[in-house]
Amino acid sequence: MKKLILLIALALPALLTAQQRDWANYGRYAEANAQLTTPPAVVFMGNSITDGWDNAHREFFTDNSVAGRGIGGQVTSQRLGRCRADVIDLRPKAVVILAGTNDIAGNNGPIECGHIVENIVSMAELALAAGIRPILCSVLPAAKYPWRPEIESVPEKIAALNARLQQYAAERGLTWVDYY
């Protein structure tokens, strides 16, 4: 019994810290969002790819009223969580959604393709409901994920996700950008 109490006492700080974490990383762009004086024309919502574009070509983003809201490693459920703060509340005319590769990589654990699609569809529908034009993008090709080499059939999984997203975009009359 004493060992159990000691174990709980040692684990408690770690559990409390885990509860305080910013799982969706709302804080990443909170200051940048607060500093906007006019709505951006477009928000790019994505992962490290999107974040890299913003970092590499800052002038393109600022000169064209584009807000980059990519966060490396994020999965669609995390982006869906911050969709309101980093897209809808900014009131852009359009949002470019590039998402899904980190889900396929299992960055937040296993997830079925259908659930990835549901998360992206939810972001698109939230945007539409707010009068924001969603622009859906294909997942870029990859043969393997270097940080998750145990994930198999990566090209097939990406192709299946892209097919479902492209079909959704076509059925809804949304813009589809095929990077694949």
Coordinates of C-alpha atoms in Angstrom, one line a residue:
M1 CA 0.0 0.0 0.0
K2 CA 2.8 2.4 0.8
K3 CA 4.4 1.7 -2.5
L4 CA 1.2 2.5 -4.3
I5 CA 0.8 5.8 -2.4
L6 CA 4.5 6.7 -3.2
L7 CA 3.9 5.8 -6.9
I8 CA 0.8 8.0 -7.1
A9 CA 2.6 10.9 -5.3
L10 CA 5.5 10.6 -7.8
A11 CA 3.2 10.5 -10.8
L12 CA 0.9 13.3 -9.8
P13 CA 3.1 16.2 -10.9
A14 CA 3.5 14.6 -14.4
L15 CA -0.3 14.1 -14.7
L16 CA -1.0 17.7 -13.7
T17 CA 1.6 19.0 -16.2
A18 CA 0.1 16.9 -19.0
Q19 CA -3.3 18.4 -18.2
Q20 CA -1.9 21.9 -18.6
R21 CA -0.3 21.3 -22.0
D22 CA -1.6 23.2 -24.9
W23 CA -2.5 20.1 -27.0
A24 CA -3.6 22.0 -30.1
N25 CA -0.9 24.7 -29.6
Y26 CA -3.4 27.5 -29.5
G27 CA -0.6 29.7 -28.1
R28 CA 1.6 29.4 -31.2
Y29 CA -0.3 32.2 -33.1
A30 CA -2.2 33.9 -30.3
E31 CA 0.0 37.0 -30.3
A32 CA 0.1 37.2 -34.2
N33 CA -3.6 36.9 -34.3
A34 CA -4.1 39.6 -31.7
Q35 CA -1.8 42.0 -33.7
L36 CA -3.8 41.7 -36.9
T37 CA -5.5 45.1 -37.6
T38 CA -7.3 43.9 -40.8
P39 CA -8.4 40.5 -41.8
P40 CA -6.0 38.6 -44.0
A41 CA -7.2 37.7 -47.5
V42 CA -6.2 34.1 -47.0
V43 CA -5.1 31.9 -44.2
F44 CA -2.9 28.8 -44.9
M45 CA -3.8 26.1 -42.3
G46 CA -1.4 23.3 -42.2
N47 CA 1.6 21.6 -40.7
S48 CA 5.4 21.9 -41.2
I49 CA 5.1 22.2 -44.9
T50 CA 2.8 25.3 -44.6
D51 CA 4.9 26.6 -41.7
G52 CA 8.0 26.2 -44.0
W53 CA 6.5 28.2 -46.8
D54 CA 5.7 31.1 -44.4
N55 CA 9.2 31.0 -42.9
A56 CA 11.0 30.7 -46.3
H57 CA 8.9 33.4 -48.1
R58 CA 7.7 35.8 -45.4
E59 CA 7.5 38.6 -47.9
F60 CA 5.1 36.7 -50.1
F61 CA 2.8 36.2 -47.1
T62 CA 3.0 39.8 -45.9
D63 CA 2.8 41.4 -49.4
N64 CA -0.3 39.4 -50.3
S65 CA -2.2 39.6 -47.0
V66 CA -1.7 35.9 -46.3
A67 CA -1.5 34.5 -42.8
G68 CA 0.5 31.4 -42.4
R69 CA -0.9 29.1 -39.6
G70 CA 1.1 26.0 -40.0
I71 CA 2.5 24.0 -37.1
G72 CA 5.0 21.2 -37.6
G73 CA 3.8 17.7 -36.7
Q74 CA 0.2 18.6 -36.2
V75 CA -2.6 16.2 -37.0
T76 CA -6.0 17.2 -38.4
S77 CA -7.7 16.9 -35.0
Q78 CA -5.3 19.5 -33.5
R79 CA -5.9 21.8 -36.5
L80 CA -9.7 21.3 -36.2
G81 CA -9.3 22.4 -32.6
R82 CA -7.6 25.6 -33.5
C83 CA -9.7 26.3 -36.6
R84 CA -11.8 29.0 -34.9
A85 CA -8.9 30.8 -33.3
D86 CA -6.5 30.7 -36.3
V87 CA -9.0 30.9 -39.2
I88 CA -12.6 31.8 -38.4
D89 CA -11.9 34.6 -35.9
L90 CA -9.5 36.2 -38.4
R91 CA -12.3 36.5 -41.0
P92 CA -10.3 35.8 -44.1
K93 CA -11.9 35.5 -47.5
A94 CA -10.4 32.0 -48.0
V95 CA -8.5 29.3 -46.1
V96 CA -6.1 26.9 -47.8
I97 CA -6.2 23.5 -45.9
L98 CA -3.3 21.2 -46.4
A99 CA -3.7 18.3 -44.0
G100 CA -3.4 14.6 -43.5
T101 CA 0.1 13.5 -43.8
N102 CA 0.9 13.6 -40.1
D103 CA -2.3 11.6 -39.4
I104 CA -1.2 8.9 -41.9
A105 CA 2.2 8.9 -40.1
G106 CA 0.4 8.3 -36.8
N107 CA 1.8 11.3 -35.1
N108 CA -1.0 11.2 -32.6
G109 CA -1.6 7.5 -32.7
P110 CA -3.4 5.4 -35.3
I111 CA -6.4 6.9 -37.2
E112 CA -8.5 5.6 -39.9
C113 CA -8.6 7.4 -43.3
G114 CA -12.3 8.2 -42.8
H115 CA -11.6 10.1 -39.6
I116 CA -8.9 12.1 -41.3
V117 CA -11.5 13.0 -44.0
E118 CA -14.1 13.9 -41.3
N119 CA -11.7 16.3 -39.6
I120 CA -10.8 18.1 -42.9
V121 CA -14.5 18.2 -43.9
S122 CA -15.3 19.7 -40.5
M123 CA -12.7 22.4 -41.1
A124 CA -14.2 23.1 -44.5
E125 CA -17.7 23.2 -43.2
L126 CA -16.8 25.5 -40.4
A127 CA -15.2 27.8 -42.9
L128 CA -18.2 27.7 -45.2
A129 CA -20.6 28.5 -42.3
A130 CA -18.5 31.5 -41.5
G131 CA -18.5 32.8 -45.1
I132 CA -14.9 31.7 -45.7
R133 CA -14.0 29.9 -49.0
P134 CA -12.2 26.6 -48.2
I135 CA -9.5 25.5 -50.6
L136 CA -8.6 21.9 -50.1
C137 CA -5.2 20.5 -51.0
S138 CA -3.9 17.0 -51.7
V139 CA -1.4 15.5 -49.4
L140 CA 2.0 15.6 -51.0
P141 CA 3.6 12.3 -52.1
A142 CA 5.8 10.4 -49.7
A143 CA 7.3 6.9 -49.9
K144 CA 8.0 6.6 -46.2
Y145 CA 8.0 8.8 -43.1
P146 CA 11.6 9.0 -41.8
W147 CA 10.4 9.7 -38.3
R148 CA 8.0 6.7 -38.5
P149 CA 9.6 4.0 -40.7
E150 CA 7.2 1.4 -39.3
I151 CA 4.3 2.9 -41.2
E152 CA 3.7 0.8 -44.2
S153 CA 1.9 1.4 -47.6
V154 CA 2.4 5.2 -47.3
P155 CA 1.9 6.0 -51.0
E156 CA -1.3 3.9 -51.1
K157 CA -2.7 5.6 -47.9
I158 CA -1.9 9.1 -49.3
A159 CA -3.6 8.2 -52.6
A160 CA -6.7 6.9 -50.8
L161 CA -7.0 10.0 -48.7
N162 CA -6.5 12.3 -51.7
A163 CA -9.1 10.5 -53.7
R164 CA -11.7 10.9 -50.9
L165 CA -10.8 14.6 -50.4
Q166 CA -10.9 15.3 -54.1
Q167 CA -14.3 13.6 -54.3
Y168 CA -15.6 15.7 -51.4
A169 CA -14.3 18.9 -53.0
A170 CA -15.9 18.0 -56.4
E171 CA -19.3 17.1 -54.8
R172 CA -19.4 20.5 -52.9
G173 CA -18.0 22.6 -55.7
L174 CA -14.9 23.5 -53.7
T175 CA -11.5 24.4 -55.1
W176 CA -9.1 21.4 -55.1
V177 CA -5.3 22.0 -55.4
D178 CA -3.6 18.8 -56.5
Y179 CA 0.0 18.9 -55.2
Y180 CA 0.3 15.2 -55.7

